[in-house]
PDB file of C-alpha atoms in Angstrom:
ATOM      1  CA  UNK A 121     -82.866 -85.751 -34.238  1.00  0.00           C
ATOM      2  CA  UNK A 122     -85.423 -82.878 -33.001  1.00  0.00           C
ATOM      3  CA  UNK A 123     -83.530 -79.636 -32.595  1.00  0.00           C
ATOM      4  CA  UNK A 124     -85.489 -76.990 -30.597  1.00  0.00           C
ATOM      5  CA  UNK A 125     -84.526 -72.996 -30.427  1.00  0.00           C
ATOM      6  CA  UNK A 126     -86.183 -70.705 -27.581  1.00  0.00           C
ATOM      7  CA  UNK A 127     -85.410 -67.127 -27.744  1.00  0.00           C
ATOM      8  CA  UNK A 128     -85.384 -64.548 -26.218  1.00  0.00           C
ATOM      9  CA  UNK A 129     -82.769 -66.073 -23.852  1.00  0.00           C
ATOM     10  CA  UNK A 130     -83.842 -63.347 -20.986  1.00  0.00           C
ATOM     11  CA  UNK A 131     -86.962 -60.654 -21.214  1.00  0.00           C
ATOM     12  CA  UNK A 132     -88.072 -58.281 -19.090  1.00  0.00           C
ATOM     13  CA  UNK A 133     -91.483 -56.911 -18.198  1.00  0.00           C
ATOM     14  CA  UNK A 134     -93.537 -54.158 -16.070  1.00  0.00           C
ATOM     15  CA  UNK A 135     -96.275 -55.618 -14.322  1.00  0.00           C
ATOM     16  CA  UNK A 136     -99.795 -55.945 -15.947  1.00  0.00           C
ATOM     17  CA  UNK A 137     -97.429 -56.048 -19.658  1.00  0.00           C
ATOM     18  CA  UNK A 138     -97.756 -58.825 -21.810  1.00  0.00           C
ATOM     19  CA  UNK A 139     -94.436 -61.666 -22.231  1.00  0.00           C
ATOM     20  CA  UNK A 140     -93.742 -63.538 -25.389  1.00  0.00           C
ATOM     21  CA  UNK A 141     -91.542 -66.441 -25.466  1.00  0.00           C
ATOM     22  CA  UNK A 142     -90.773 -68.070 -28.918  1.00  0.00           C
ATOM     23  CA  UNK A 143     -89.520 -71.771 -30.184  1.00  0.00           C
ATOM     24  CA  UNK A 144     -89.005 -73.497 -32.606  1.00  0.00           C
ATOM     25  CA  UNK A 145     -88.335 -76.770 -34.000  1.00  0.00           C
ATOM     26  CA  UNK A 146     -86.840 -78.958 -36.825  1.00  0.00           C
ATOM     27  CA  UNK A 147     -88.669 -82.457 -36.882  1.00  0.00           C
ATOM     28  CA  UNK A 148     -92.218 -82.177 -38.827  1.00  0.00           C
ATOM     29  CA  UNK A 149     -93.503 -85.565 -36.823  1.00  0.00           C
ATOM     30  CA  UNK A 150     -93.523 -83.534 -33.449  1.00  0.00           C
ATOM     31  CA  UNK A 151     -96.649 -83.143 -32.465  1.00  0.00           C
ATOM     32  CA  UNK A 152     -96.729 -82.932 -28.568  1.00  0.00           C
ATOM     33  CA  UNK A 153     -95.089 -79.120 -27.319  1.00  0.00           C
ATOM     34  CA  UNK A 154     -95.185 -78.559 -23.262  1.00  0.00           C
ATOM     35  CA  UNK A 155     -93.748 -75.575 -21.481  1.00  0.00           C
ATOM     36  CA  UNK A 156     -92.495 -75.782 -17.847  1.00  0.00           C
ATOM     37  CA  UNK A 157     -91.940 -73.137 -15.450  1.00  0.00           C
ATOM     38  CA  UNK A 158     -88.780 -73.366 -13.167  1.00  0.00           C
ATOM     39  CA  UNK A 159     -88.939 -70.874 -10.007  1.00  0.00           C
ATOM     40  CA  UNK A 160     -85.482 -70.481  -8.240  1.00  0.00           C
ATOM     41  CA  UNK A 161     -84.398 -73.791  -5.775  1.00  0.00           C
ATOM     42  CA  UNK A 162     -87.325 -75.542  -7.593  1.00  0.00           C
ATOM     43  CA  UNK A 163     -87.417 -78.480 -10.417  1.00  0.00           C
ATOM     44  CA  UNK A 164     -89.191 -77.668 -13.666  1.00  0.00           C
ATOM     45  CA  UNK A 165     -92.973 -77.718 -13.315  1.00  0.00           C
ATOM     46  CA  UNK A 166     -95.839 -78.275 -16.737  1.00  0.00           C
ATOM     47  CA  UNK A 167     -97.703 -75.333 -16.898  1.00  0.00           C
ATOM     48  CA  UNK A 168     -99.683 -75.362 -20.130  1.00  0.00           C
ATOM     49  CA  UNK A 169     -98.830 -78.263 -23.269  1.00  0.00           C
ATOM     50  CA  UNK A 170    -100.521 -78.160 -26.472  1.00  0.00           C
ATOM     51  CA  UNK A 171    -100.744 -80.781 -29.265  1.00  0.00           C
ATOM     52  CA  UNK A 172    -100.290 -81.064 -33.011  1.00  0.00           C
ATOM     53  CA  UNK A 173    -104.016 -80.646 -33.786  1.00  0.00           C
ATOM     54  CA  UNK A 174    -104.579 -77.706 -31.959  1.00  0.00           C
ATOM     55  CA  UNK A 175    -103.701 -74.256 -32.526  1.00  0.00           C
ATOM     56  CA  UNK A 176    -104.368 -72.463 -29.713  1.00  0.00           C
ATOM     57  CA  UNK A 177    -104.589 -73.370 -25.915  1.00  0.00           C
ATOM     58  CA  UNK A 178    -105.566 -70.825 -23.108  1.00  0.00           C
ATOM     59  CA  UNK A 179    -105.810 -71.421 -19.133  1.00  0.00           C
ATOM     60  CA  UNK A 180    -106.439 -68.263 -17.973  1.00  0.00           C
ATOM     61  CA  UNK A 181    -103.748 -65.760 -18.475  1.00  0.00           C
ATOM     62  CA  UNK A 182    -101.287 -68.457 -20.388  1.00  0.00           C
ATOM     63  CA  UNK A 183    -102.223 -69.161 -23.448  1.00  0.00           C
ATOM     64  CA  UNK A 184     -99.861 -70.918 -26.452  1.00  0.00           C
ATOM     65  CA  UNK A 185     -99.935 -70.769 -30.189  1.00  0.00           C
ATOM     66  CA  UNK A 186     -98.706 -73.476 -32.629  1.00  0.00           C
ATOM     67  CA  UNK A 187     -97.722 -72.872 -36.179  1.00  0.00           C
ATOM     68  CA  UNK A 188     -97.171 -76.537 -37.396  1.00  0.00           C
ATOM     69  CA  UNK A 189     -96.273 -74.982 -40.903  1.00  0.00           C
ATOM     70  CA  UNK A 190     -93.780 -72.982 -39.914  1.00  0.00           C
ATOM     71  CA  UNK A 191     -92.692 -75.239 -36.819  1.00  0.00           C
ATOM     72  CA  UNK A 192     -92.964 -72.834 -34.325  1.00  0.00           C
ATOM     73  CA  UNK A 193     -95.045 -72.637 -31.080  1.00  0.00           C
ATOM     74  CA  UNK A 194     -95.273 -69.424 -28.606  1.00  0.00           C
ATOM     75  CA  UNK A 195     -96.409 -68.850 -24.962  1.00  0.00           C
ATOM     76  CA  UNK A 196     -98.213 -65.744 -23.950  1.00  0.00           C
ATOM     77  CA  UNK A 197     -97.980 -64.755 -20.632  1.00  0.00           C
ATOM     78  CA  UNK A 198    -101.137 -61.974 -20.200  1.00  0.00           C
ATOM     79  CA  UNK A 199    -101.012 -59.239 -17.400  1.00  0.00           C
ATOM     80  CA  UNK A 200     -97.778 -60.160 -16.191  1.00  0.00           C
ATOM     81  CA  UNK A 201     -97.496 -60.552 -12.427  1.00  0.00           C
ATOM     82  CA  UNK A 202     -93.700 -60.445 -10.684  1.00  0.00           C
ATOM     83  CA  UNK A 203     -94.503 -64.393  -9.316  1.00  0.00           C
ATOM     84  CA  UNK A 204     -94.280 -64.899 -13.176  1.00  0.00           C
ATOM     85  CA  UNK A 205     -90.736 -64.108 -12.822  1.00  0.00           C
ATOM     86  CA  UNK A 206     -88.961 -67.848 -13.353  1.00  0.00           C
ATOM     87  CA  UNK A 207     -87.385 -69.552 -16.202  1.00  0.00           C
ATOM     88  CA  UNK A 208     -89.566 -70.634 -18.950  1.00  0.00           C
ATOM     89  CA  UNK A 209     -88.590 -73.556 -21.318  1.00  0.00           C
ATOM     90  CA  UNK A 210     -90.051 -75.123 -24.239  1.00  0.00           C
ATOM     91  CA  UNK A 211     -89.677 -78.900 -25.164  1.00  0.00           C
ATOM     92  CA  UNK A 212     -90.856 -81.301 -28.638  1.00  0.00           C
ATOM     93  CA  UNK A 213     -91.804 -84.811 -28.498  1.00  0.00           C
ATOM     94  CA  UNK A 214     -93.602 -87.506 -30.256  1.00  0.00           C
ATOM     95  CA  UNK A 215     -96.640 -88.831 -28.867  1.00  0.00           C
ATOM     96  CA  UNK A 216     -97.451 -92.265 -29.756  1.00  0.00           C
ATOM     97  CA  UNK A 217     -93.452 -93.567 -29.928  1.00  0.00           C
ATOM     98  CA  UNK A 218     -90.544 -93.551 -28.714  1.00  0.00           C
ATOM     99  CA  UNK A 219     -88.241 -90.123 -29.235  1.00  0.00           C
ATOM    100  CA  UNK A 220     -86.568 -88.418 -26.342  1.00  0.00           C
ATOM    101  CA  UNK A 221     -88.176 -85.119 -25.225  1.00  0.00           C
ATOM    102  CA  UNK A 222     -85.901 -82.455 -26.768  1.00  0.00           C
ATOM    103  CA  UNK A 223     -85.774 -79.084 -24.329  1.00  0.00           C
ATOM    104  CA  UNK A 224     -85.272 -75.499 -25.444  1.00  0.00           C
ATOM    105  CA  UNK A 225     -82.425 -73.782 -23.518  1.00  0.00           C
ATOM    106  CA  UNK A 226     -84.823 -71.573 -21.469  1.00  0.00           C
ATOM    107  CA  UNK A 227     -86.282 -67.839 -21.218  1.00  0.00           C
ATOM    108  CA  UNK A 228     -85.709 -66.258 -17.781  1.00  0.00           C
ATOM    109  CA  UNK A 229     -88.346 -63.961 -17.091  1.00  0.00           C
ATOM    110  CA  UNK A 230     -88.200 -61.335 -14.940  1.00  0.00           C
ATOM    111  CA  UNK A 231     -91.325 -58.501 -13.859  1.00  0.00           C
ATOM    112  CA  UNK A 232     -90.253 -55.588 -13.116  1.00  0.00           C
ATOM    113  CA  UNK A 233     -93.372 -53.993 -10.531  1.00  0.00           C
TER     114      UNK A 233
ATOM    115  CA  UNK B  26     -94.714 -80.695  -3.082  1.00  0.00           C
ATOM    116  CA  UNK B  27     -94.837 -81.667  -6.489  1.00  0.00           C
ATOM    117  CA  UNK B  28     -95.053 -85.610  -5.921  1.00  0.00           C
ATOM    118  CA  UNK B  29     -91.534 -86.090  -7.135  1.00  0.00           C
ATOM    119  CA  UNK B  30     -89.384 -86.543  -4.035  1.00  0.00           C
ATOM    120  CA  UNK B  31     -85.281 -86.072  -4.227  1.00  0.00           C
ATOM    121  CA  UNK B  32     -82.943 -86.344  -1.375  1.00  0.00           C
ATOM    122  CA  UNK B  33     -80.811 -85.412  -0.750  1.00  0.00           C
ATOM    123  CA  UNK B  34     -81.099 -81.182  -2.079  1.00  0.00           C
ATOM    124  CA  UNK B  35     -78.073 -80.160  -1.394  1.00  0.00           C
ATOM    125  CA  UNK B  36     -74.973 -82.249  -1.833  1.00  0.00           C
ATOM    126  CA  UNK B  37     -70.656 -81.482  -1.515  1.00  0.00           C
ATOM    127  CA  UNK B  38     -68.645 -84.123  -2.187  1.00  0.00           C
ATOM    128  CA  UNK B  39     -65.018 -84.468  -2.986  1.00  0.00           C
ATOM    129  CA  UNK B  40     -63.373 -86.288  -6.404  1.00  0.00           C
ATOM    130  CA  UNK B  41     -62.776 -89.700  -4.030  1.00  0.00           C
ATOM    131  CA  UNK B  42     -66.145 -90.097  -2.760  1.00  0.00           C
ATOM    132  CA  UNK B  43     -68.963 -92.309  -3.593  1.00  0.00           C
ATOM    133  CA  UNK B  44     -72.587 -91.221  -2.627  1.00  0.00           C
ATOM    134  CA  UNK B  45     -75.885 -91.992  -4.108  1.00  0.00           C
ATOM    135  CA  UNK B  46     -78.941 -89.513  -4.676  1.00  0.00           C
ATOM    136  CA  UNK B  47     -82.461 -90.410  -4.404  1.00  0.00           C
ATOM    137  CA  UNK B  48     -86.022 -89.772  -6.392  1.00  0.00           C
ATOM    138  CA  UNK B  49     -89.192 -90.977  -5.076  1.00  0.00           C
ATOM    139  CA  UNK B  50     -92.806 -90.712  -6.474  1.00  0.00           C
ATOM    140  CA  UNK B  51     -96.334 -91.885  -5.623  1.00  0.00           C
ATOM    141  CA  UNK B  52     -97.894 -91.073  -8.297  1.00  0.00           C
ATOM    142  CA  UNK B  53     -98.633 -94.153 -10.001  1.00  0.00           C
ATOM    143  CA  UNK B  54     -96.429 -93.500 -12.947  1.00  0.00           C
ATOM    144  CA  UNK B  55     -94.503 -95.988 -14.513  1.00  0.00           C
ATOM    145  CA  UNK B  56     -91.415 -94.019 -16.405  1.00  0.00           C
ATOM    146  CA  UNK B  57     -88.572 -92.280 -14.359  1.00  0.00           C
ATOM    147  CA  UNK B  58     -86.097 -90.022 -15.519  1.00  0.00           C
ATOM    148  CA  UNK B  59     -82.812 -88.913 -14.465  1.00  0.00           C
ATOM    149  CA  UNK B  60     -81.857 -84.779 -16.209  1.00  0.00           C
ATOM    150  CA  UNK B  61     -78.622 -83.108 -15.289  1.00  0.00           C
ATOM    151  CA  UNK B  62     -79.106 -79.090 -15.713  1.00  0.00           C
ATOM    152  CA  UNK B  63     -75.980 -76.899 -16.465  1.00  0.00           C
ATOM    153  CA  UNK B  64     -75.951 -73.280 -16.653  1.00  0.00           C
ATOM    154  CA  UNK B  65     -76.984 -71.966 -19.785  1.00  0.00           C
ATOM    155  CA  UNK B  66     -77.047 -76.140 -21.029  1.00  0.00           C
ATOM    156  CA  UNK B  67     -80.321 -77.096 -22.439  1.00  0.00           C
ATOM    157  CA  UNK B  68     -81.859 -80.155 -20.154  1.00  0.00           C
ATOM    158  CA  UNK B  69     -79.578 -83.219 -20.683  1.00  0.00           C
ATOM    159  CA  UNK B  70     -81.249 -86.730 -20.437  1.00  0.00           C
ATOM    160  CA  UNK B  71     -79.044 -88.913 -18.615  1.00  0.00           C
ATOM    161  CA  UNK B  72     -80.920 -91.980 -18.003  1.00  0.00           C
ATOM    162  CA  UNK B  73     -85.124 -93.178 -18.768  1.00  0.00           C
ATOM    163  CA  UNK B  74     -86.153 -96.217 -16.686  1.00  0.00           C
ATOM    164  CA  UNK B  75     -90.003 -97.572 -17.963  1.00  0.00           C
ATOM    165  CA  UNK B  76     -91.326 -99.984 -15.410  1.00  0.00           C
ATOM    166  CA  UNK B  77     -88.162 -99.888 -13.732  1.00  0.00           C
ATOM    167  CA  UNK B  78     -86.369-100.879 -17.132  1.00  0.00           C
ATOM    168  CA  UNK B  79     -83.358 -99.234 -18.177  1.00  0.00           C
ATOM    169  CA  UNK B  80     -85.039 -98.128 -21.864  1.00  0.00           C
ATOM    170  CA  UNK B  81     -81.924 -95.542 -22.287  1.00  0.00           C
ATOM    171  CA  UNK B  82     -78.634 -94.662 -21.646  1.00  0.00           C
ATOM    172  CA  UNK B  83     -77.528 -91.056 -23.043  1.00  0.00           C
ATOM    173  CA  UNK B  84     -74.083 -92.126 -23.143  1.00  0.00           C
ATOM    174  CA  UNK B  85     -73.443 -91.135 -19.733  1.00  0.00           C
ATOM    175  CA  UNK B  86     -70.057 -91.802 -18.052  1.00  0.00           C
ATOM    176  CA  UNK B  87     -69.956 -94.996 -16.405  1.00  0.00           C
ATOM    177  CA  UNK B  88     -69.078 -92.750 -13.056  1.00  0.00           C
ATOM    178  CA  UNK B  89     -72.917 -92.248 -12.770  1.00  0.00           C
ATOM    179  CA  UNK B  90     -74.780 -95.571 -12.094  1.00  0.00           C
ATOM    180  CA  UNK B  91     -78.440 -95.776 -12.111  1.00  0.00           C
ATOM    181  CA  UNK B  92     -80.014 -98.351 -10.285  1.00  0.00           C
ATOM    182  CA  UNK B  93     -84.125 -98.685 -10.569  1.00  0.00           C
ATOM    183  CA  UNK B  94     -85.575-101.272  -8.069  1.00  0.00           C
ATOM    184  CA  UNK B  95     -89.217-100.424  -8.753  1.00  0.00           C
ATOM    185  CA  UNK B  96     -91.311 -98.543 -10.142  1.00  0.00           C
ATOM    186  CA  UNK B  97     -91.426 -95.577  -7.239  1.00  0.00           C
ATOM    187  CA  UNK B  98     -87.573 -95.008  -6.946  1.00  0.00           C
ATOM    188  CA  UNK B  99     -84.748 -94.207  -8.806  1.00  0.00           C
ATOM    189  CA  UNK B 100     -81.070 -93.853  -7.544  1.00  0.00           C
ATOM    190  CA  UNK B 101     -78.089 -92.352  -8.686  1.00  0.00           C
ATOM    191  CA  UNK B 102     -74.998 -93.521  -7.740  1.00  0.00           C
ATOM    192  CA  UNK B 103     -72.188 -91.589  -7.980  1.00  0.00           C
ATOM    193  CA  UNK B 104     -68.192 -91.877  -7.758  1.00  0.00           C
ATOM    194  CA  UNK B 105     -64.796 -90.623  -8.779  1.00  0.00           C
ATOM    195  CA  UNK B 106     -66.682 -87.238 -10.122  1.00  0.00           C
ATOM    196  CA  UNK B 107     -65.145 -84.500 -11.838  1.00  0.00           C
ATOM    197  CA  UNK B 108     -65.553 -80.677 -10.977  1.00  0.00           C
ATOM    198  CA  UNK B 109     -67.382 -80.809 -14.144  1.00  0.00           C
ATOM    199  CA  UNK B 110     -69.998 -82.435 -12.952  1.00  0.00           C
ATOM    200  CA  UNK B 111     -71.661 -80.277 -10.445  1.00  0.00           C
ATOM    201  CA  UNK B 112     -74.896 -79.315 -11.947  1.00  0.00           C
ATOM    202  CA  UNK B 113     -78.173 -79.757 -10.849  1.00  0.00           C
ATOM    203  CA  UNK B 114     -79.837 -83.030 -11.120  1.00  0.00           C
ATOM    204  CA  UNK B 115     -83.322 -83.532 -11.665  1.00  0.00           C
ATOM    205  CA  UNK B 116     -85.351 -86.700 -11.200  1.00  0.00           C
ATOM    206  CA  UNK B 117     -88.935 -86.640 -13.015  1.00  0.00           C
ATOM    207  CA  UNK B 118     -91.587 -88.977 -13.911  1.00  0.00           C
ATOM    208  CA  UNK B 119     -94.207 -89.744 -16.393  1.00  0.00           C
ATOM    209  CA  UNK B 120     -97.404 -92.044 -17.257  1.00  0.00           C
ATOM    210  CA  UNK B 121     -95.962 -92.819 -20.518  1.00  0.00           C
ATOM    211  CA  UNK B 122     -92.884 -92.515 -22.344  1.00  0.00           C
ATOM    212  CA  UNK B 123     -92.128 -90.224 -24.851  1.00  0.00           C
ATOM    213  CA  UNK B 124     -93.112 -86.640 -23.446  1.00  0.00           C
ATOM    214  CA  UNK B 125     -94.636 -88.148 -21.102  1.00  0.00           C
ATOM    215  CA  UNK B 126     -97.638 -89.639 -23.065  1.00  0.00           C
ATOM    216  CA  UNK B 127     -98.501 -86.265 -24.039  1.00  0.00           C
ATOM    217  CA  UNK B 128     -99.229 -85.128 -20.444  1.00  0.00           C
ATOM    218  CA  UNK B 129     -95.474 -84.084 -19.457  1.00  0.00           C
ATOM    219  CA  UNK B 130     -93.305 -84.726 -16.876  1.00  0.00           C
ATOM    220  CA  UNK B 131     -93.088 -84.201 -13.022  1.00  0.00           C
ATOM    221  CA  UNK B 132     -90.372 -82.962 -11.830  1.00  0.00           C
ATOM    222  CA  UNK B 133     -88.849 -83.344  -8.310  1.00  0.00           C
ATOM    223  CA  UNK B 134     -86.344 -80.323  -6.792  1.00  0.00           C
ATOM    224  CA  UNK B 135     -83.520 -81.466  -7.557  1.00  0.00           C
ATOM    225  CA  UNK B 136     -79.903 -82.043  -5.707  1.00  0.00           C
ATOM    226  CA  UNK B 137     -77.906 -78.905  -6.262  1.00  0.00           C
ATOM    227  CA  UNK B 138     -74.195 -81.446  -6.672  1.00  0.00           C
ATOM    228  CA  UNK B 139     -70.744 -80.239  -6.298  1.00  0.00           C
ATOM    229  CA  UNK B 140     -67.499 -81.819  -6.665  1.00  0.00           C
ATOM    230  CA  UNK B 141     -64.795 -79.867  -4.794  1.00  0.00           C
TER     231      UNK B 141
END
């Protein structure tokens, strides 16, 4: 089955600095990566999701890479602001059949201002 | 409001009780999902209901009972818990199965459980 890693498990930022969170994965067929942004008391919520045949996605100052090569995919947080502060985490599906999303353990965030 | 509705968001029961939590959405999607979240646990998929079909069972103890009677609820029944089981549970939706048909999943709040 899909294993995903996410590091760092915590990072933190000044204000107006750039964050970098990192995952990877282990099954080649993936090809659908979302990331989800959990404040505190609040459920996970999609904030930017990029597929197989794209390498980069941007929506304004969240952008994410993929390396399908190398099976890794990276979100960029730009200008950090301290309502960024939250825990990140990645996930790995398949698009197009059945295969249970497979979560990365999380990156909590915090911006220092 | 995120259009995924649980009830209720905090909940303290003891090892003997029996209670149920609820997930509501109205937004027209047809997959429901029950997550449990641990500290420092990766997201656990408990249960996936498509068009209020079970499609999945994660082996889950039989102490947590899902029951689906359309497509806009899910329930989780729950008895004869363990400490262990407090966690956070999360309800979410999806049009599509699979990652959500490659648009994601929404999420409700969760209930914050805890079995004294």
């Amino acid at each position: 089955g899909e294993n995903v890693e996410q590091h760092p498990s915590t990072l933190s930022v000044q204000e107006g600095d750039s964050a970098v969170i990192k995952c990877t994965y282990s099954d080649s067929a993936s090809n659908y990566f979302p990331w989800y942004k959990q404040e505190l008391g609040k459920g996970p919520q999609l904030i930017i999701d990029i597929r197989s045949n794209v390498g980069e996605k941007k929506d304004q100052r969240i952008a994410v890479t993929l390396n399908k090569t190398a099976k890794h995919f990276s979100l960029h947080i730009t200008e950090t602001q301290p309502e960024d502060s939250a825990v990140y985490f990645c996930a790995a599906s398949l698009v197009g059949g059945y295969q249970k999303v497979t979560f990365g353990t999380g990156t909590k965030l915090q911006v220092i201002p | 409001e995120t259009g995924v509705t649980q009830t209720p968001r905090h909940l303290v029961m003891g090892m003997t009780n029996k209670k149920s939590l609820k997930c509501e959405q109205h937004l027209g999607h047809n997959a429901m999902y029950w997550y449990k979240q641990s500290a420092k646990k990766p997201l656990e998929l408990m249960f996936v209901y498509n068009f209020k079909e079970q499609t999945e069972n994660n082996s889950v103890p039989s102490r947590f009972s899902p029951e689906c009677p359309n497509s806009s609820h899910l329930f989780l029944h729950l008895h004869t818990l363990q400490p262990e089981d407090s966690a956070l549970y999360l309800c979410a939706s999806s049009q599509g199965l699979a990652g959500g048909g490659g648009r994601g999943y929404t999420f409700g709040s969760g209930t914050r459980l805890t079995v004294v």
